[in-house]
mmCIF file of C-alpha atoms in Angstrom:
data_model
loop_
_atom_site.group_PDB
_atom_site.id
_atom_site.type_symbol
_atom_site.label_atom_id
_atom_site.label_comp_id
_atom_site.label_asym_id
_atom_site.label_seq_id
_atom_site.Cartn_x
_atom_site.Cartn_y
_atom_site.Cartn_z
ATOM 1 C CA UNK A 165 30.011 -29.316 -79.731
ATOM 2 C CA UNK A 166 31.343 -28.410 -76.283
ATOM 3 C CA UNK A 167 34.894 -29.615 -77.053
ATOM 4 C CA UNK A 168 34.825 -27.580 -80.254
ATOM 5 C CA UNK A 169 33.775 -24.460 -78.313
ATOM 6 C CA UNK A 170 36.546 -24.965 -75.785
ATOM 7 C CA UNK A 171 39.222 -25.281 -78.462
ATOM 8 C CA UNK A 172 37.745 -22.388 -80.438
ATOM 9 C CA UNK A 173 37.868 -20.056 -77.439
ATOM 10 C CA UNK A 174 41.523 -20.846 -76.915
ATOM 11 C CA UNK A 175 42.265 -20.392 -80.611
ATOM 12 C CA UNK A 176 40.589 -16.988 -80.741
ATOM 13 C CA UNK A 177 42.455 -15.797 -77.660
ATOM 14 C CA UNK A 178 45.734 -16.984 -79.148
ATOM 15 C CA UNK A 179 45.038 -15.362 -82.496
ATOM 16 C CA UNK A 180 44.292 -12.005 -80.895
ATOM 17 C CA UNK A 181 47.622 -11.873 -79.092
ATOM 18 C CA UNK A 182 50.427 -10.093 -81.018
ATOM 19 C CA UNK A 183 53.413 -12.315 -81.831
ATOM 20 C CA UNK A 184 56.523 -10.283 -81.223
ATOM 21 C CA UNK A 185 59.740 -11.583 -82.773
ATOM 22 C CA UNK A 186 62.227 -11.233 -79.969
ATOM 23 C CA UNK A 187 64.634 -13.686 -78.358
ATOM 24 C CA UNK A 188 62.731 -15.477 -75.605
ATOM 25 C CA UNK A 189 64.122 -17.650 -72.826
ATOM 26 C CA UNK A 190 61.938 -20.136 -71.010
ATOM 27 C CA UNK A 191 61.772 -19.420 -67.295
ATOM 28 C CA UNK A 192 61.444 -22.150 -64.715
ATOM 29 C CA UNK A 193 60.159 -21.250 -61.277
ATOM 30 C CA UNK A 194 63.604 -21.655 -59.784
ATOM 31 C CA UNK A 195 65.326 -19.487 -62.399
ATOM 32 C CA UNK A 196 62.711 -16.774 -62.903
ATOM 33 C CA UNK A 197 64.303 -14.075 -60.766
ATOM 34 C CA UNK A 198 67.750 -14.611 -62.283
ATOM 35 C CA UNK A 199 66.672 -14.400 -65.917
ATOM 36 C CA UNK A 200 64.343 -11.438 -65.519
ATOM 37 C CA UNK A 201 67.172 -9.547 -63.836
ATOM 38 C CA UNK A 202 69.551 -9.880 -66.813
ATOM 39 C CA UNK A 203 70.058 -7.101 -69.315
ATOM 40 C CA UNK A 204 69.514 -9.534 -72.203
ATOM 41 C CA UNK A 205 65.830 -9.702 -71.274
ATOM 42 C CA UNK A 206 65.238 -5.963 -70.766
ATOM 43 C CA UNK A 207 62.204 -4.773 -72.740
ATOM 44 C CA UNK A 208 60.502 -1.473 -73.399
ATOM 45 C CA UNK A 209 57.788 -1.373 -70.755
ATOM 46 C CA UNK A 210 56.066 1.551 -72.453
ATOM 47 C CA UNK A 211 55.023 -0.741 -75.336
ATOM 48 C CA UNK A 212 53.816 -3.609 -73.149
ATOM 49 C CA UNK A 213 50.073 -3.043 -73.205
ATOM 50 C CA UNK A 214 47.029 -4.208 -75.133
ATOM 51 C CA UNK A 215 44.845 -1.539 -73.556
ATOM 52 C CA UNK A 216 43.664 1.500 -75.522
ATOM 53 C CA UNK A 217 45.117 4.837 -74.439
ATOM 54 C CA UNK A 218 41.995 5.924 -72.566
ATOM 55 C CA UNK A 219 41.992 2.722 -70.479
ATOM 56 C CA UNK A 220 45.717 2.900 -69.835
ATOM 57 C CA UNK A 221 45.353 6.491 -68.607
ATOM 58 C CA UNK A 222 42.918 5.254 -65.935
ATOM 59 C CA UNK A 223 44.601 1.991 -64.987
ATOM 60 C CA UNK A 224 48.162 3.238 -64.555
ATOM 61 C CA UNK A 225 47.550 5.939 -61.865
ATOM 62 C CA UNK A 226 45.295 3.505 -59.967
ATOM 63 C CA UNK A 227 47.936 0.760 -60.097
ATOM 64 C CA UNK A 228 50.717 3.114 -59.026
ATOM 65 C CA UNK A 229 48.690 4.530 -56.140
ATOM 66 C CA UNK A 230 47.670 1.137 -54.732
ATOM 67 C CA UNK A 231 51.081 -0.405 -55.429
ATOM 68 C CA UNK A 232 52.866 2.377 -53.572
ATOM 69 C CA UNK A 233 50.398 2.064 -50.702
ATOM 70 C CA UNK A 234 51.067 -1.689 -50.400
ATOM 71 C CA UNK A 235 54.824 -1.148 -50.501
ATOM 72 C CA UNK A 236 54.846 1.827 -48.103
ATOM 73 C CA UNK A 237 52.544 0.082 -45.620
ATOM 74 C CA UNK A 238 54.718 -3.025 -45.469
ATOM 75 C CA UNK A 239 57.930 -0.959 -45.176
ATOM 76 C CA UNK A 240 56.471 1.201 -42.389
ATOM 77 C CA UNK A 241 55.526 -1.921 -40.426
ATOM 78 C CA UNK A 242 58.944 -3.370 -41.200
ATOM 79 C CA UNK A 243 60.767 -0.252 -39.966
ATOM 80 C CA UNK A 244 58.836 -0.390 -36.689
ATOM 81 C CA UNK A 245 60.112 -3.903 -36.016
ATOM 82 C CA UNK A 246 63.354 -4.006 -37.960
ATOM 83 C CA UNK A 247 64.942 -0.558 -38.289
ATOM 84 C CA UNK A 248 66.089 1.848 -40.984
ATOM 85 C CA UNK A 249 67.190 -0.793 -43.492
ATOM 86 C CA UNK A 250 63.571 -1.400 -44.440
ATOM 87 C CA UNK A 251 63.693 1.470 -46.971
ATOM 88 C CA UNK A 252 66.268 -0.330 -49.141
ATOM 89 C CA UNK A 253 65.461 -3.994 -48.448
ATOM 90 C CA UNK A 254 63.965 -6.230 -51.123
ATOM 91 C CA UNK A 255 60.284 -6.335 -50.213
ATOM 92 C CA UNK A 256 57.976 -8.931 -51.788
ATOM 93 C CA UNK A 257 54.666 -7.667 -50.486
ATOM 94 C CA UNK A 258 51.790 -7.742 -52.937
ATOM 95 C CA UNK A 259 48.056 -7.396 -53.333
ATOM 96 C CA UNK A 260 46.267 -9.331 -56.090
ATOM 97 C CA UNK A 261 42.670 -8.849 -57.225
ATOM 98 C CA UNK A 262 41.009 -11.360 -59.509
ATOM 99 C CA UNK A 263 37.737 -11.985 -61.344
ATOM 100 C CA UNK A 264 37.013 -15.536 -62.425
ATOM 101 C CA UNK A 265 34.288 -17.370 -64.354
ATOM 102 C CA UNK A 266 34.179 -21.195 -64.087
ATOM 103 C CA UNK A 267 32.155 -23.612 -66.163
ATOM 104 C CA UNK A 268 32.031 -27.383 -65.555
ATOM 105 C CA UNK A 269 29.970 -29.751 -67.682
ATOM 106 C CA UNK A 270 27.018 -30.931 -65.619
ATOM 107 C CA UNK A 271 27.555 -28.313 -62.914
ATOM 108 C CA UNK A 272 26.919 -25.003 -64.681
ATOM 109 C CA UNK A 273 28.745 -21.663 -64.429
ATOM 110 C CA UNK A 274 30.039 -19.819 -61.375
ATOM 111 C CA UNK A 275 31.563 -16.360 -61.009
ATOM 112 C CA UNK A 276 33.962 -15.361 -58.269
ATOM 113 C CA UNK A 277 36.065 -12.417 -57.066
ATOM 114 C CA UNK A 278 39.287 -13.079 -55.158
ATOM 115 C CA UNK A 279 41.635 -10.990 -53.041
ATOM 116 C CA UNK A 280 45.055 -12.344 -52.120
ATOM 117 C CA UNK A 281 47.866 -10.552 -50.307
ATOM 118 C CA UNK A 282 51.204 -10.991 -48.604
ATOM 119 C CA UNK A 283 52.919 -8.491 -46.298
ATOM 120 C CA UNK A 284 56.635 -9.262 -46.180
ATOM 121 C CA UNK A 285 58.789 -7.745 -43.429
ATOM 122 C CA UNK A 286 62.354 -8.753 -44.350
ATOM 123 C CA UNK A 287 64.426 -6.700 -41.881
ATOM 124 C CA UNK A 288 62.696 -7.626 -38.628
ATOM 125 C CA UNK A 289 65.855 -9.544 -37.772
ATOM 126 C CA UNK A 290 68.776 -11.107 -39.621
ATOM 127 C CA UNK A 291 67.040 -14.459 -39.828
ATOM 128 C CA UNK A 292 63.681 -13.829 -38.207
ATOM 129 C CA UNK A 293 60.969 -12.631 -40.575
ATOM 130 C CA UNK A 294 57.472 -11.434 -39.759
ATOM 131 C CA UNK A 295 54.948 -12.554 -42.386
ATOM 132 C CA UNK A 296 51.271 -11.740 -42.886
ATOM 133 C CA UNK A 297 49.626 -13.618 -45.760
ATOM 134 C CA UNK A 298 46.358 -14.953 -47.122
ATOM 135 C CA UNK A 299 45.795 -18.508 -48.380
ATOM 136 C CA UNK A 300 48.502 -20.496 -46.586
ATOM 137 C CA UNK A 301 49.305 -23.777 -48.287
ATOM 138 C CA UNK A 302 47.580 -25.789 -45.564
ATOM 139 C CA UNK A 303 44.188 -24.194 -46.405
ATOM 140 C CA UNK A 304 44.283 -25.045 -50.103
ATOM 141 C CA UNK A 305 42.388 -28.315 -49.829
ATOM 142 C CA UNK A 306 43.110 -31.695 -51.376
ATOM 143 C CA UNK A 307 45.539 -32.332 -54.214
ATOM 144 C CA UNK A 308 42.520 -32.627 -56.488
ATOM 145 C CA UNK A 309 41.507 -29.095 -55.463
ATOM 146 C CA UNK A 310 45.023 -27.710 -55.864
ATOM 147 C CA UNK A 311 45.914 -29.466 -59.101
ATOM 148 C CA UNK A 312 43.334 -27.795 -61.292
ATOM 149 C CA UNK A 313 43.825 -24.143 -62.121
ATOM 150 C CA UNK A 314 40.075 -23.669 -62.633
ATOM 151 C CA UNK A 315 39.473 -24.371 -58.903
ATOM 152 C CA UNK A 316 41.884 -21.624 -57.929
ATOM 153 C CA UNK A 317 39.408 -19.587 -55.899
ATOM 154 C CA UNK A 318 36.352 -21.448 -54.688
ATOM 155 C CA UNK A 319 38.257 -24.339 -53.129
ATOM 156 C CA UNK A 320 40.154 -22.043 -50.725
ATOM 157 C CA UNK A 321 38.992 -20.752 -47.383
ATOM 158 C CA UNK A 322 39.221 -16.942 -47.460
ATOM 159 C CA UNK A 323 39.197 -16.809 -43.671
ATOM 160 C CA UNK A 324 42.650 -18.328 -43.465
ATOM 161 C CA UNK A 325 44.974 -15.318 -43.274
ATOM 162 C CA UNK A 326 47.974 -15.972 -41.041
ATOM 163 C CA UNK A 327 50.194 -13.766 -38.869
ATOM 164 C CA UNK A 328 53.462 -15.295 -37.805
ATOM 165 C CA UNK A 329 57.231 -15.357 -37.553
ATOM 166 C CA UNK A 330 59.581 -17.377 -39.771
ATOM 167 C CA UNK A 331 63.148 -18.244 -38.783
ATOM 168 C CA UNK A 332 65.281 -18.770 -41.889
ATOM 169 C CA UNK A 333 68.632 -20.472 -42.215
ATOM 170 C CA UNK A 334 71.189 -18.527 -44.253
ATOM 171 C CA UNK A 335 71.878 -21.405 -46.627
ATOM 172 C CA UNK A 336 71.854 -21.593 -50.409
ATOM 173 C CA UNK A 337 69.474 -24.396 -51.348
ATOM 174 C CA UNK A 338 71.727 -25.241 -54.299
ATOM 175 C CA UNK A 339 74.430 -26.296 -51.834
ATOM 176 C CA UNK A 340 72.562 -27.462 -48.700
ATOM 177 C CA UNK A 341 69.074 -28.116 -47.435
ATOM 178 C CA UNK A 342 67.520 -24.719 -46.662
ATOM 179 C CA UNK A 343 65.258 -24.948 -43.618
ATOM 180 C CA UNK A 344 62.646 -22.570 -42.237
ATOM 181 C CA UNK A 345 60.744 -22.710 -38.950
ATOM 182 C CA UNK A 346 57.538 -20.741 -38.472
ATOM 183 C CA UNK A 347 54.895 -20.143 -35.844
ATOM 184 C CA UNK A 348 51.908 -17.837 -35.481
ATOM 185 C CA UNK A 349 48.117 -17.749 -35.628
ATOM 186 C CA UNK A 350 45.456 -18.134 -38.291
ATOM 187 C CA UNK A 351 43.377 -14.948 -38.103
ATOM 188 C CA UNK A 352 39.863 -16.219 -37.565
ATOM 189 C CA UNK A 353 37.675 -16.841 -34.535
ATOM 190 C CA UNK A 354 38.534 -18.782 -32.556
ATOM 191 C CA UNK A 355 42.209 -17.966 -33.190
ATOM 192 C CA UNK A 356 44.070 -20.939 -34.607
ATOM 193 C CA UNK A 357 47.759 -21.243 -33.504
ATOM 194 C CA UNK A 358 50.116 -23.032 -35.859
ATOM 195 C CA UNK A 359 53.687 -24.322 -36.118
ATOM 196 C CA UNK A 360 55.385 -25.363 -39.356
ATOM 197 C CA UNK A 361 58.740 -26.599 -40.625
ATOM 198 C CA UNK A 362 59.793 -26.209 -44.285
ATOM 199 C CA UNK A 363 62.830 -27.670 -46.024
ATOM 200 C CA UNK A 364 63.939 -27.048 -49.628
ATOM 201 C CA UNK A 365 66.727 -28.290 -51.875
ATOM 202 C CA UNK A 366 67.768 -27.652 -55.474
ATOM 203 C CA UNK A 367 70.186 -29.838 -57.450
ATOM 204 C CA UNK A 368 71.900 -28.770 -60.672
ATOM 205 C CA UNK A 369 73.484 -31.768 -62.370
ATOM 206 C CA UNK A 370 76.884 -31.258 -63.941
ATOM 207 C CA UNK A 371 77.000 -31.710 -67.715
ATOM 208 C CA UNK A 372 73.218 -32.205 -67.748
ATOM 209 C CA UNK A 373 70.307 -29.847 -68.489
ATOM 210 C CA UNK A 374 68.146 -31.559 -65.853
ATOM 211 C CA UNK A 375 67.344 -29.841 -62.573
ATOM 212 C CA UNK A 376 65.725 -31.409 -59.490
ATOM 213 C CA UNK A 377 63.921 -29.354 -56.846
ATOM 214 C CA UNK A 378 62.392 -30.592 -53.581
ATOM 215 C CA UNK A 379 59.917 -28.800 -51.295
ATOM 216 C CA UNK A 380 58.824 -30.389 -47.997
ATOM 217 C CA UNK A 381 56.559 -29.059 -45.248
ATOM 218 C CA UNK A 382 55.268 -30.382 -41.914
ATOM 219 C CA UNK A 383 52.560 -28.293 -40.192
ATOM 220 C CA UNK A 384 50.348 -28.335 -37.127
ATOM 221 C CA UNK A 385 47.213 -26.174 -36.739
ATOM 222 C CA UNK A 386 45.304 -26.339 -33.486
ATOM 223 C CA UNK A 387 41.891 -26.598 -35.197
ATOM 224 C CA UNK A 388 42.766 -28.958 -38.049
ATOM 225 C CA UNK A 389 45.699 -31.002 -36.727
ATOM 226 C CA UNK A 390 48.810 -32.151 -38.554
ATOM 227 C CA UNK A 391 49.576 -32.084 -42.262
ATOM 228 C CA UNK A 392 52.602 -33.100 -44.308
ATOM 229 C CA UNK A 393 53.504 -32.536 -47.931
ATOM 230 C CA UNK A 394 56.452 -33.306 -50.183
ATOM 231 C CA UNK A 395 56.936 -32.178 -53.763
ATOM 232 C CA UNK A 396 59.642 -33.324 -56.169
ATOM 233 C CA UNK A 397 60.007 -31.377 -59.413
ATOM 234 C CA UNK A 398 62.432 -32.467 -62.126
ATOM 235 C CA UNK A 399 62.699 -30.627 -65.415
ATOM 236 C CA UNK A 400 64.853 -29.481 -68.305
ATOM 237 C CA UNK A 401 64.678 -26.984 -71.162
ATOM 238 C CA UNK A 402 63.860 -28.500 -74.560
ATOM 239 C CA UNK A 403 64.607 -25.330 -76.519
ATOM 240 C CA UNK A 404 64.936 -21.590 -75.989
ATOM 241 C CA UNK A 405 61.190 -21.255 -75.338
ATOM 242 C CA UNK A 406 60.030 -24.701 -74.167
ATOM 243 C CA UNK A 407 60.527 -26.497 -70.864
ATOM 244 C CA UNK A 408 59.508 -29.967 -69.697
ATOM 245 C CA UNK A 409 58.647 -30.786 -66.062
ATOM 246 C CA UNK A 410 57.651 -33.902 -64.118
ATOM 247 C CA UNK A 411 56.131 -33.141 -60.703
ATOM 248 C CA UNK A 412 55.308 -35.633 -57.948
ATOM 249 C CA UNK A 413 53.234 -34.577 -54.919
ATOM 250 C CA UNK A 414 52.383 -36.586 -51.812
ATOM 251 C CA UNK A 415 50.168 -35.082 -49.102
ATOM 252 C CA UNK A 416 48.567 -36.199 -45.865
ATOM 253 C CA UNK A 417 46.186 -34.131 -43.712
ATOM 254 C CA UNK A 418 44.881 -35.301 -40.345
ATOM 255 C CA UNK A 419 41.378 -33.915 -40.942
ATOM 256 C CA UNK A 420 41.106 -35.980 -44.158
ATOM 257 C CA UNK A 421 43.174 -38.917 -42.808
ATOM 258 C CA UNK A 422 43.967 -39.996 -46.364
ATOM 259 C CA UNK A 423 47.264 -40.153 -48.184
ATOM 260 C CA UNK A 424 46.986 -38.337 -51.515
ATOM 261 C CA UNK A 425 49.404 -38.344 -54.418
ATOM 262 C CA UNK A 426 49.572 -36.810 -57.862
ATOM 263 C CA UNK A 427 51.749 -37.048 -60.948
ATOM 264 C CA UNK A 428 51.958 -34.114 -63.340
ATOM 265 C CA UNK A 429 53.632 -33.831 -66.721
ATOM 266 C CA UNK A 430 53.946 -30.241 -67.983
ATOM 267 C CA UNK A 431 55.179 -28.721 -71.192
ATOM 268 C CA UNK A 432 55.605 -24.969 -70.829
ATOM 269 C CA UNK A 433 55.927 -22.895 -73.992
ATOM 270 C CA UNK A 434 56.788 -19.253 -74.393
ATOM 271 C CA UNK A 435 54.853 -17.818 -77.326
ATOM 272 C CA UNK A 436 56.360 -14.349 -77.152
ATOM 273 C CA UNK A 437 57.543 -11.932 -74.486
ATOM 274 C CA UNK A 438 54.019 -11.511 -73.040
ATOM 275 C CA UNK A 439 52.249 -14.798 -73.743
ATOM 276 C CA UNK A 440 52.735 -18.362 -72.545
ATOM 277 C CA UNK A 441 51.059 -21.767 -72.860
ATOM 278 C CA UNK A 442 51.162 -24.652 -70.422
ATOM 279 C CA UNK A 443 50.050 -28.143 -71.448
ATOM 280 C CA UNK A 444 49.486 -30.523 -68.514
ATOM 281 C CA UNK A 445 48.488 -34.158 -68.001
ATOM 282 C CA UNK A 446 47.554 -34.903 -64.382
ATOM 283 C CA UNK A 447 46.762 -38.102 -62.504
ATOM 284 C CA UNK A 448 45.501 -37.970 -58.880
ATOM 285 C CA UNK A 449 45.104 -40.874 -56.466
ATOM 286 C CA UNK A 450 44.588 -41.624 -52.788
ATOM 287 C CA UNK A 451 45.036 -44.200 -50.045
ATOM 288 C CA UNK A 452 48.086 -46.243 -49.117
ATOM 289 C CA UNK A 453 46.386 -49.482 -48.060
ATOM 290 C CA UNK A 454 43.970 -49.531 -51.003
ATOM 291 C CA UNK A 455 45.473 -47.242 -53.650
ATOM 292 C CA UNK A 456 43.158 -46.004 -56.374
ATOM 293 C CA UNK A 457 43.156 -43.262 -58.987
ATOM 294 C CA UNK A 458 40.367 -40.721 -58.558
ATOM 295 C CA UNK A 459 40.883 -38.262 -61.385
ATOM 296 C CA UNK A 460 42.752 -37.912 -64.663
ATOM 297 C CA UNK A 461 42.625 -34.728 -66.671
ATOM 298 C CA UNK A 462 44.208 -32.788 -69.485
ATOM 299 C CA UNK A 463 44.634 -29.062 -69.181
ATOM 300 C CA UNK A 464 45.808 -26.226 -71.402
ATOM 301 C CA UNK A 465 46.493 -22.875 -69.819
ATOM 302 C CA UNK A 466 47.053 -19.712 -71.833
ATOM 303 C CA UNK A 467 48.328 -16.630 -69.979
ATOM 304 C CA UNK A 468 48.598 -13.160 -71.500
ATOM 305 C CA UNK A 469 50.225 -10.095 -69.981
ATOM 306 C CA UNK A 470 47.586 -7.539 -70.985
ATOM 307 C CA UNK A 471 49.241 -4.510 -69.438
ATOM 308 C CA UNK A 472 52.839 -3.993 -68.309
ATOM 309 C CA UNK A 473 53.214 -6.926 -65.979
ATOM 310 C CA UNK A 474 50.292 -5.934 -63.742
ATOM 311 C CA UNK A 475 47.151 -7.084 -65.585
ATOM 312 C CA UNK A 476 46.915 -10.704 -66.747
ATOM 313 C CA UNK A 477 44.286 -12.867 -68.434
ATOM 314 C CA UNK A 478 44.047 -16.684 -68.325
ATOM 315 C CA UNK A 479 42.053 -19.081 -70.498
ATOM 316 C CA UNK A 480 42.018 -22.654 -69.101
ATOM 317 C CA UNK A 481 40.164 -25.447 -70.946
ATOM 318 C CA UNK A 482 40.228 -28.907 -69.316
ATOM 319 C CA UNK A 483 39.017 -32.442 -69.988
ATOM 320 C CA UNK A 484 38.336 -34.519 -66.833
ATOM 321 C CA UNK A 485 37.960 -38.270 -66.319
ATOM 322 C CA UNK A 486 36.720 -38.673 -62.727
ATOM 323 C CA UNK A 487 36.182 -41.922 -60.862
ATOM 324 C CA UNK A 488 32.963 -40.664 -59.230
ATOM 325 C CA UNK A 489 31.294 -40.447 -62.647
ATOM 326 C CA UNK A 490 32.761 -43.721 -63.989
ATOM 327 C CA UNK A 491 35.529 -41.818 -65.839
ATOM 328 C CA UNK A 492 33.106 -40.338 -68.333
ATOM 329 C CA UNK A 493 34.782 -37.329 -69.983
ATOM 330 C CA UNK A 494 33.629 -33.934 -68.745
ATOM 331 C CA UNK A 495 34.730 -30.556 -70.122
ATOM 332 C CA UNK A 496 35.562 -27.518 -68.033
ATOM 333 C CA UNK A 497 36.584 -23.947 -68.821
ATOM 334 C CA UNK A 498 37.908 -21.060 -66.745
ATOM 335 C CA UNK A 499 38.305 -17.418 -67.742
ATOM 336 C CA UNK A 500 40.253 -15.268 -65.306
ATOM 337 C CA UNK A 501 41.570 -11.697 -65.088
ATOM 338 C CA UNK A 502 44.064 -10.716 -62.360
ATOM 339 C CA UNK A 503 45.625 -7.406 -61.386
ATOM 340 C CA UNK A 504 48.773 -7.188 -59.270
ATOM 341 C CA UNK A 505 49.708 -4.267 -57.048
ATOM 342 C CA UNK A 506 53.422 -3.916 -56.248
ATOM 343 C CA UNK A 507 55.852 -1.052 -56.506
ATOM 344 C CA UNK A 508 58.321 -3.206 -58.481
ATOM 345 C CA UNK A 509 56.751 -4.830 -61.527
ATOM 346 C CA UNK A 510 57.149 -8.630 -61.689
ATOM 347 C CA UNK A 511 57.311 -10.573 -64.949
ATOM 348 C CA UNK A 512 57.267 -14.253 -63.977
ATOM 349 C CA UNK A 513 54.843 -15.532 -66.616
ATOM 350 C CA UNK A 514 55.156 -19.185 -65.665
ATOM 351 C CA UNK A 515 54.881 -18.839 -61.894
ATOM 352 C CA UNK A 516 51.085 -19.126 -61.822
#
């Protein structure tokens, strides 16, 4: 009965979404900014809402007021450090509010409210960037915690905001390794200094639709020690609205002292200009000396742009096979609503 309910919920949500017959292009994470900037994908924002008029009349002024406040605050801080160019620089600051309901078979239901933010100060120097953000990658737990979208909130430490400086190399990662050095403090008591090094690379293969992307990070936090992570993501479009990805992650954290690894197969599908589906099969393991698989699971994630690129809803049913319960199947379900506050509306449906 529980599997039927999970599938039924997803089916109802899908059926309620309007299917708009327009030309859609699948967007990978690496290509999102390029495609959304093209005229061929320009859409009428005034029609991009499922909200009734009375709700839209209340949401839009609130979104604009908070979005402008986020943008103006970050630009004012940026102008103090960096100068007059802050008014015209591309600023990626954001504030995101979320409400989430999780259900896991055998564990019950939990509700959660999340607040995430990033203050980007791009003109502090030519290559030196001041960054204030919540939820740094190093605080996001094990690969098992990170791999499942339903554990998005409660597996992260909300006391892990960071304040630091990043030095960026002016290199195109399509042509060379693009490196970034950072240092700062984690804003909690006692203050937690950190240093990190990040290196990225993107390969486009000639006469081939495949694309390979690599992300690598080495970090040190005074309170939790060293951590290292590498991610290799290879993918290709299958059609105008479908994209296949194979993702390999390897992670080691000193406080866990265990090597973790995961393999993910994803099929991303664009349903229409405001809806997307992601089908995933994930395998997670640990240990180098005595390797073992700890979790297998299947996940479907449906995302709907409810209102003009600022209000989104997710429905995420999952089926887990965990080693700790002898690989007996367990169902899980997450319902989530998120609202983004930025001056410039973003429309990266698959970057979630």
